[in-house]
Each structure stands twice: as structure tokens, then as C-alpha cells.
């Protein structure tokens, strides 16, 4: 006797063909939550000291080609922890955001410590870089940052709150920033100067670990 085949004319329901909305969301949510948890975990591992970044100047360059003009961008960024460490970086790319990212990475890598005296600089200094010439003078508390452009950005990133500055040469942003950084890096503390001159170190001032001079407790 041949086998009997039973054929049903009823069509499968929509729920049998496709999973329910709850099942789809649960499946997608599990993988999405796993990716997000990894991303959050990675970000917490890379957290470090708070670093302030400021874009000083963005330049646009146009190159004429057969189809028209091709633009590229360059960015100058100053980074610092506002506690005696500061640096600058320069980046170039075809997009503004990518140029700023490159400049930021370069500025973070070039950060160096500078010597500060409380909220100002320990002594007057003059620095030259290219055509730029920068004069920095210490100021009394409450004076503020008397500077503009790239000089102000460097001072704010370094943590200087009271200073008198004057640009005596070229106004090129890159040269002004580098001359300002060179002036800050050339600063020396009271104990270093006393040691070079062979004088006893004054007991009224003490130099902290990051190079800042603070009055000693009496």
C-alpha cells in the first residue's frame, strides 16, 4: 500500500515565519550591550590627568588641479595640564577634524614641564624663534594674563594666571607659540640660580616636585 501524503492548505502564520519583536530586540540588545560594555571598559582604562587643548590657528591651502581646486588644512594646537606642563603640535590633513586630531596627538607628546612661581613666572625672560620675539614679565596676584593670541593660549595651558607679555616681532602664529614655549622652558627656579652662583639657598622659599616655588611655612 503506497504511503499517504497529507497536504495542508493553511498558510503558516506571520509569527512562525519571523520572530517576535521581543525576541529580535533581545537578540540585538545582547550583542549591542556587549559591545558597549567593552567600549566603556576601554575608555575607563585610558583615563588620565585632565589636559586642556586649544586650537590656536587653522590654515586652508588650495591646490588647483584639472577638475577644480583641492583643499587641505593645517592646525596648530596647544595642550597643557594647567599645572606646569605644556606643549604644542602641528597637523595637516584633507579634513579639519583630522588635522586637529593629528595636532592634538603631537601636542600631547611634546608636553614638557616649566618652572612656575605660585601663579606667575619666577623672572623676566625674552625669547626669539624665527621672526617672533616674545617678552614675558612676572605680575602681581590679580593682574591676570595680559597677552593675546597664541601667547594667551600657552599661558592658560601651562597654568600661569598672572603674567605680562608682549610680542615684539613677527605675528606668525606658529613662531609666536614656539617662542613663548621656548621662553617658558628657559625659566629657572630660585634654587637652581643660587646653586649656579654658589650661594646658600634661601630658606624663605621651597621648590615643589613640579618645579613651582612656594613660600615655606614659618
PDB file of C-alpha atoms in Angstrom:
ATOM      1  CA  UNK A   1       0.000   0.000   0.000  1.00  0.00           C
ATOM      2  CA  UNK A   2       1.602   3.315  -1.034  1.00  0.00           C
ATOM      3  CA  UNK A   3       2.202   5.948   1.698  1.00  0.00           C
ATOM      4  CA  UNK A   4      -0.426   8.609   2.126  1.00  0.00           C
ATOM      5  CA  UNK A   5       0.736  12.247   1.982  1.00  0.00           C
ATOM      6  CA  UNK A   6      -1.238  14.759   3.993  1.00  0.00           C
ATOM      7  CA  UNK A   7      -1.169  18.240   2.457  1.00  0.00           C
ATOM      8  CA  UNK A   8      -2.459  21.205   4.399  1.00  0.00           C
ATOM      9  CA  UNK A   9      -3.812  24.226   2.576  1.00  0.00           C
ATOM     10  CA  UNK A  10      -3.369  26.502   5.600  1.00  0.00           C
ATOM     11  CA  UNK A  11      -0.534  29.054   5.356  1.00  0.00           C
ATOM     12  CA  UNK A  12       1.945  29.461   8.209  1.00  0.00           C
ATOM     13  CA  UNK A  13       1.276  32.405  10.437  1.00  0.00           C
ATOM     14  CA  UNK A  14       3.459  35.529  10.478  1.00  0.00           C
ATOM     15  CA  UNK A  15       4.735  34.665  13.968  1.00  0.00           C
ATOM     16  CA  UNK A  16       6.021  31.283  12.736  1.00  0.00           C
ATOM     17  CA  UNK A  17       7.959  32.850   9.828  1.00  0.00           C
ATOM     18  CA  UNK A  18       9.514  35.822  11.658  1.00  0.00           C
ATOM     19  CA  UNK A  19      10.478  36.018  15.316  1.00  0.00           C
ATOM     20  CA  UNK A  20       8.565  38.363  17.527  1.00  0.00           C
ATOM     21  CA  UNK A  21       9.669  41.905  18.204  1.00  0.00           C
ATOM     22  CA  UNK A  22      10.648  40.975  21.751  1.00  0.00           C
ATOM     23  CA  UNK A  23      12.888  38.155  20.541  1.00  0.00           C
ATOM     24  CA  UNK A  24      14.560  40.389  17.927  1.00  0.00           C
ATOM     25  CA  UNK A  25      15.233  43.151  20.408  1.00  0.00           C
ATOM     26  CA  UNK A  26      16.558  40.707  22.986  1.00  0.00           C
ATOM     27  CA  UNK A  27      18.969  39.192  20.469  1.00  0.00           C
ATOM     28  CA  UNK A  28      20.183  42.553  19.188  1.00  0.00           C
ATOM     29  CA  UNK A  29      20.378  44.022  22.677  1.00  0.00           C
ATOM     30  CA  UNK A  30      22.628  41.290  23.977  1.00  0.00           C
ATOM     31  CA  UNK A  31      25.286  41.824  21.305  1.00  0.00           C
ATOM     32  CA  UNK A  32      24.898  45.602  21.464  1.00  0.00           C
ATOM     33  CA  UNK A  33      25.253  45.657  25.242  1.00  0.00           C
ATOM     34  CA  UNK A  34      28.385  43.524  24.950  1.00  0.00           C
ATOM     35  CA  UNK A  35      29.958  45.972  22.501  1.00  0.00           C
ATOM     36  CA  UNK A  36      29.005  48.977  24.617  1.00  0.00           C
ATOM     37  CA  UNK A  37      30.353  47.390  27.774  1.00  0.00           C
ATOM     38  CA  UNK A  38      33.684  46.779  26.057  1.00  0.00           C
ATOM     39  CA  UNK A  39      33.792  50.350  24.802  1.00  0.00           C
ATOM     40  CA  UNK A  40      33.088  51.765  28.264  1.00  0.00           C
ATOM     41  CA  UNK A  41      35.683  49.492  29.820  1.00  0.00           C
ATOM     42  CA  UNK A  42      38.334  50.612  27.344  1.00  0.00           C
ATOM     43  CA  UNK A  43      37.602  54.291  27.959  1.00  0.00           C
ATOM     44  CA  UNK A  44      37.981  53.934  31.717  1.00  0.00           C
ATOM     45  CA  UNK A  45      41.347  52.252  31.292  1.00  0.00           C
ATOM     46  CA  UNK A  46      42.736  55.130  29.182  1.00  0.00           C
ATOM     47  CA  UNK A  47      41.575  57.906  31.511  1.00  0.00           C
ATOM     48  CA  UNK A  48      44.429  60.058  32.840  1.00  0.00           C
ATOM     49  CA  UNK A  49      45.117  63.598  34.026  1.00  0.00           C
ATOM     50  CA  UNK A  50      42.852  66.344  32.728  1.00  0.00           C
ATOM     51  CA  UNK A  51      44.578  68.054  29.777  1.00  0.00           C
ATOM     52  CA  UNK A  52      43.241  71.255  28.236  1.00  0.00           C
ATOM     53  CA  UNK A  53      43.563  71.685  24.481  1.00  0.00           C
ATOM     54  CA  UNK A  54      43.091  74.854  22.482  1.00  0.00           C
ATOM     55  CA  UNK A  55      43.167  75.322  18.715  1.00  0.00           C
ATOM     56  CA  UNK A  56      45.287  78.400  18.032  1.00  0.00           C
ATOM     57  CA  UNK A  57      45.084  78.587  14.241  1.00  0.00           C
ATOM     58  CA  UNK A  58      43.652  76.657  11.286  1.00  0.00           C
ATOM     59  CA  UNK A  59      45.050  77.316   7.810  1.00  0.00           C
ATOM     60  CA  UNK A  60      43.465  76.313   4.493  1.00  0.00           C
ATOM     61  CA  UNK A  61      45.570  75.609   1.435  1.00  0.00           C
ATOM     62  CA  UNK A  62      44.090  75.268  -2.081  1.00  0.00           C
ATOM     63  CA  UNK A  63      45.779  73.335  -4.872  1.00  0.00           C
ATOM     64  CA  UNK A  64      44.492  73.853  -8.419  1.00  0.00           C
ATOM     65  CA  UNK A  65      44.056  70.558 -10.285  1.00  0.00           C
ATOM     66  CA  UNK A  66      42.398  69.528 -13.535  1.00  0.00           C
ATOM     67  CA  UNK A  67      38.930  69.092 -12.024  1.00  0.00           C
ATOM     68  CA  UNK A  68      38.998  72.204  -9.870  1.00  0.00           C
ATOM     69  CA  UNK A  69      40.600  73.067  -6.542  1.00  0.00           C
ATOM     70  CA  UNK A  70      41.699  70.600  -3.891  1.00  0.00           C
ATOM     71  CA  UNK A  71      41.743  71.881  -0.300  1.00  0.00           C
ATOM     72  CA  UNK A  72      43.947  70.765   2.575  1.00  0.00           C
ATOM     73  CA  UNK A  73      44.010  72.040   6.153  1.00  0.00           C
ATOM     74  CA  UNK A  74      46.650  72.516   8.837  1.00  0.00           C
ATOM     75  CA  UNK A  75      46.004  73.070  12.550  1.00  0.00           C
ATOM     76  CA  UNK A  76      48.103  74.405  15.432  1.00  0.00           C
ATOM     77  CA  UNK A  77      47.049  73.118  18.873  1.00  0.00           C
ATOM     78  CA  UNK A  78      48.386  73.877  22.370  1.00  0.00           C
ATOM     79  CA  UNK A  79      47.928  71.303  25.162  1.00  0.00           C
ATOM     80  CA  UNK A  80      48.684  71.516  28.875  1.00  0.00           C
ATOM     81  CA  UNK A  81      47.622  70.178  32.249  1.00  0.00           C
ATOM     82  CA  UNK A  82      47.366  73.707  33.774  1.00  0.00           C
ATOM     83  CA  UNK A  83      49.901  72.612  36.386  1.00  0.00           C
ATOM     84  CA  UNK A  84      53.281  73.321  34.833  1.00  0.00           C
ATOM     85  CA  UNK A  85      53.313  71.077  31.733  1.00  0.00           C
ATOM     86  CA  UNK A  86      52.636  72.428  28.234  1.00  0.00           C
ATOM     87  CA  UNK A  87      53.403  71.664  24.584  1.00  0.00           C
ATOM     88  CA  UNK A  88      52.264  72.431  21.047  1.00  0.00           C
ATOM     89  CA  UNK A  89      51.608  70.339  17.953  1.00  0.00           C
ATOM     90  CA  UNK A  90      51.048  70.829  14.231  1.00  0.00           C
ATOM     91  CA  UNK A  91      48.943  68.581  11.998  1.00  0.00           C
ATOM     92  CA  UNK A  92      47.945  68.536   8.312  1.00  0.00           C
ATOM     93  CA  UNK A  93      45.140  66.594   6.596  1.00  0.00           C
ATOM     94  CA  UNK A  94      42.428  66.889   3.965  1.00  0.00           C
ATOM     95  CA  UNK A  95      39.772  67.347   6.671  1.00  0.00           C
ATOM     96  CA  UNK A  96      39.702  69.878   9.508  1.00  0.00           C
ATOM     97  CA  UNK A  97      38.809  67.318  12.171  1.00  0.00           C
ATOM     98  CA  UNK A  98      41.632  65.011  11.133  1.00  0.00           C
ATOM     99  CA  UNK A  99      44.143  67.877  11.133  1.00  0.00           C
ATOM    100  CA  UNK A 100      43.071  68.881  14.646  1.00  0.00           C
ATOM    101  CA  UNK A 101      43.362  65.264  15.836  1.00  0.00           C
ATOM    102  CA  UNK A 102      46.901  64.959  14.474  1.00  0.00           C
ATOM    103  CA  UNK A 103      47.913  68.272  16.024  1.00  0.00           C
ATOM    104  CA  UNK A 104      46.404  67.274  19.375  1.00  0.00           C
ATOM    105  CA  UNK A 105      48.316  63.999  19.450  1.00  0.00           C
ATOM    106  CA  UNK A 106      51.544  65.792  18.588  1.00  0.00           C
ATOM    107  CA  UNK A 107      50.992  68.450  21.271  1.00  0.00           C
ATOM    108  CA  UNK A 108      50.323  65.818  23.948  1.00  0.00           C
ATOM    109  CA  UNK A 109      53.559  64.028  23.066  1.00  0.00           C
ATOM    110  CA  UNK A 110      55.606  67.254  23.166  1.00  0.00           C
ATOM    111  CA  UNK A 111      54.466  68.403  26.627  1.00  0.00           C
ATOM    112  CA  UNK A 112      57.354  69.443  28.899  1.00  0.00           C
ATOM    113  CA  UNK A 113      57.477  70.800  32.476  1.00  0.00           C
ATOM    114  CA  UNK A 114      58.049  74.504  33.124  1.00  0.00           C
ATOM    115  CA  UNK A 115      59.099  76.281  36.323  1.00  0.00           C
ATOM    116  CA  UNK A 116      56.438  78.489  37.884  1.00  0.00           C
ATOM    117  CA  UNK A 117      56.416  80.708  40.960  1.00  0.00           C
ATOM    118  CA  UNK A 118      52.966  80.367  42.513  1.00  0.00           C
ATOM    119  CA  UNK A 119      50.645  81.723  39.776  1.00  0.00           C
ATOM    120  CA  UNK A 120      53.253  83.619  37.750  1.00  0.00           C
ATOM    121  CA  UNK A 121      56.739  83.110  36.302  1.00  0.00           C
ATOM    122  CA  UNK A 122      59.856  83.392  38.503  1.00  0.00           C
ATOM    123  CA  UNK A 123      61.678  86.069  36.465  1.00  0.00           C
ATOM    124  CA  UNK A 124      61.609  88.122  33.267  1.00  0.00           C
ATOM    125  CA  UNK A 125      62.656  86.461  30.034  1.00  0.00           C
ATOM    126  CA  UNK A 126      62.914  87.227  26.314  1.00  0.00           C
ATOM    127  CA  UNK A 127      62.853  84.537  23.635  1.00  0.00           C
ATOM    128  CA  UNK A 128      63.170  84.512  19.850  1.00  0.00           C
ATOM    129  CA  UNK A 129      62.046  81.887  17.358  1.00  0.00           C
ATOM    130  CA  UNK A 130      62.238  82.681  13.659  1.00  0.00           C
ATOM    131  CA  UNK A 131      60.916  86.207  13.240  1.00  0.00           C
ATOM    132  CA  UNK A 132      58.945  86.175  16.508  1.00  0.00           C
ATOM    133  CA  UNK A 133      60.252  87.804  19.697  1.00  0.00           C
ATOM    134  CA  UNK A 134      58.351  87.396  22.973  1.00  0.00           C
ATOM    135  CA  UNK A 135      58.843  89.291  26.251  1.00  0.00           C
ATOM    136  CA  UNK A 136      57.436  87.776  29.476  1.00  0.00           C
ATOM    137  CA  UNK A 137      57.392  89.515  32.859  1.00  0.00           C
ATOM    138  CA  UNK A 138      56.062  88.283  36.219  1.00  0.00           C
ATOM    139  CA  UNK A 139      52.996  90.071  37.576  1.00  0.00           C
ATOM    140  CA  UNK A 140      51.424  90.597  40.983  1.00  0.00           C
ATOM    141  CA  UNK A 141      48.441  88.444  42.072  1.00  0.00           C
ATOM    142  CA  UNK A 142      45.183  89.514  40.457  1.00  0.00           C
ATOM    143  CA  UNK A 143      46.768  91.003  37.337  1.00  0.00           C
ATOM    144  CA  UNK A 144      45.611  88.219  35.043  1.00  0.00           C
ATOM    145  CA  UNK A 145      47.078  87.157  31.710  1.00  0.00           C
ATOM    146  CA  UNK A 146      47.936  90.334  29.802  1.00  0.00           C
ATOM    147  CA  UNK A 147      48.528  88.671  26.442  1.00  0.00           C
ATOM    148  CA  UNK A 148      46.682  87.715  23.306  1.00  0.00           C
ATOM    149  CA  UNK A 149      46.576  85.126  20.555  1.00  0.00           C
ATOM    150  CA  UNK A 150      48.965  82.217  20.851  1.00  0.00           C
ATOM    151  CA  UNK A 151      50.719  83.615  23.940  1.00  0.00           C
ATOM    152  CA  UNK A 152      47.493  83.559  25.963  1.00  0.00           C
ATOM    153  CA  UNK A 153      46.717  80.001  24.857  1.00  0.00           C
ATOM    154  CA  UNK A 154      50.148  78.799  26.002  1.00  0.00           C
ATOM    155  CA  UNK A 155      49.896  80.596  29.358  1.00  0.00           C
ATOM    156  CA  UNK A 156      46.442  79.217  30.101  1.00  0.00           C
ATOM    157  CA  UNK A 157      47.532  75.686  29.226  1.00  0.00           C
ATOM    158  CA  UNK A 158      50.642  75.959  31.423  1.00  0.00           C
ATOM    159  CA  UNK A 159      48.654  77.160  34.442  1.00  0.00           C
ATOM    160  CA  UNK A 160      50.011  80.738  34.566  1.00  0.00           C
ATOM    161  CA  UNK A 161      47.389  83.132  35.935  1.00  0.00           C
ATOM    162  CA  UNK A 162      49.332  86.409  36.313  1.00  0.00           C
ATOM    163  CA  UNK A 163      51.810  87.490  33.640  1.00  0.00           C
ATOM    164  CA  UNK A 164      52.674  90.444  31.401  1.00  0.00           C
ATOM    165  CA  UNK A 165      53.528  89.509  27.809  1.00  0.00           C
ATOM    166  CA  UNK A 166      54.386  91.456  24.682  1.00  0.00           C
ATOM    167  CA  UNK A 167      55.053  90.299  21.127  1.00  0.00           C
ATOM    168  CA  UNK A 168      57.936  92.345  19.675  1.00  0.00           C
ATOM    169  CA  UNK A 169      58.380  90.663  16.296  1.00  0.00           C
ATOM    170  CA  UNK A 170      56.502  88.644  13.718  1.00  0.00           C
ATOM    171  CA  UNK A 171      52.817  87.825  14.224  1.00  0.00           C
ATOM    172  CA  UNK A 172      53.114  84.357  12.665  1.00  0.00           C
ATOM    173  CA  UNK A 173      51.083  82.060  14.915  1.00  0.00           C
ATOM    174  CA  UNK A 174      53.464  79.100  14.826  1.00  0.00           C
ATOM    175  CA  UNK A 175      56.549  81.200  15.558  1.00  0.00           C
ATOM    176  CA  UNK A 176      54.802  83.118  18.352  1.00  0.00           C
ATOM    177  CA  UNK A 177      53.693  79.903  20.076  1.00  0.00           C
ATOM    178  CA  UNK A 178      57.126  78.295  19.746  1.00  0.00           C
ATOM    179  CA  UNK A 179      58.874  81.441  21.012  1.00  0.00           C
ATOM    180  CA  UNK A 180      56.533  81.506  24.033  1.00  0.00           C
ATOM    181  CA  UNK A 181      57.204  77.851  24.791  1.00  0.00           C
ATOM    182  CA  UNK A 182      60.942  78.428  24.421  1.00  0.00           C
ATOM    183  CA  UNK A 183      60.698  81.304  26.904  1.00  0.00           C
ATOM    184  CA  UNK A 184      58.836  79.133  29.426  1.00  0.00           C
ATOM    185  CA  UNK A 185      61.286  76.233  29.039  1.00  0.00           C
ATOM    186  CA  UNK A 186      64.207  78.602  29.726  1.00  0.00           C
ATOM    187  CA  UNK A 187      62.852  79.653  33.137  1.00  0.00           C
ATOM    188  CA  UNK A 188      64.889  78.573  36.153  1.00  0.00           C
ATOM    189  CA  UNK A 189      63.922  78.337  39.794  1.00  0.00           C
ATOM    190  CA  UNK A 190      65.480  80.190  42.707  1.00  0.00           C
ATOM    191  CA  UNK A 191      67.372  77.146  43.983  1.00  0.00           C
ATOM    192  CA  UNK A 192      68.932  76.462  40.551  1.00  0.00           C
ATOM    193  CA  UNK A 193      70.186  80.034  40.209  1.00  0.00           C
ATOM    194  CA  UNK A 194      71.582  80.027  43.760  1.00  0.00           C
ATOM    195  CA  UNK A 195      73.365  76.734  43.097  1.00  0.00           C
ATOM    196  CA  UNK A 196      74.967  78.050  39.878  1.00  0.00           C
ATOM    197  CA  UNK A 197      76.186  81.185  41.670  1.00  0.00           C
ATOM    198  CA  UNK A 198      77.436  79.232  44.668  1.00  0.00           C
ATOM    199  CA  UNK A 199      75.116  80.975  47.125  1.00  0.00           C
ATOM    200  CA  UNK A 200      73.211  79.365  50.020  1.00  0.00           C
ATOM    201  CA  UNK A 201      69.601  78.571  49.120  1.00  0.00           C
ATOM    202  CA  UNK A 202      67.156  80.902  50.815  1.00  0.00           C
ATOM    203  CA  UNK A 203      65.006  79.236  53.440  1.00  0.00           C
ATOM    204  CA  UNK A 204      62.058  81.521  52.695  1.00  0.00           C
ATOM    205  CA  UNK A 205      61.177  79.638  49.505  1.00  0.00           C
ATOM    206  CA  UNK A 206      60.960  75.939  48.744  1.00  0.00           C
ATOM    207  CA  UNK A 207      60.644  74.285  45.338  1.00  0.00           C
ATOM    208  CA  UNK A 208      57.918  71.661  44.990  1.00  0.00           C
ATOM    209  CA  UNK A 209      58.151  68.465  42.937  1.00  0.00           C
ATOM    210  CA  UNK A 210      56.794  70.051  39.739  1.00  0.00           C
ATOM    211  CA  UNK A 211      59.213  72.986  39.983  1.00  0.00           C
ATOM    212  CA  UNK A 212      56.786  75.575  41.419  1.00  0.00           C
ATOM    213  CA  UNK A 213      58.212  77.831  44.100  1.00  0.00           C
ATOM    214  CA  UNK A 214      56.085  78.198  47.225  1.00  0.00           C
ATOM    215  CA  UNK A 215      56.790  80.112  50.468  1.00  0.00           C
ATOM    216  CA  UNK A 216      57.786  77.810  53.293  1.00  0.00           C
ATOM    217  CA  UNK A 217      55.771  77.693  56.469  1.00  0.00           C
ATOM    218  CA  UNK A 218      57.274  79.766  59.301  1.00  0.00           C
TER     219      UNK A 218
END
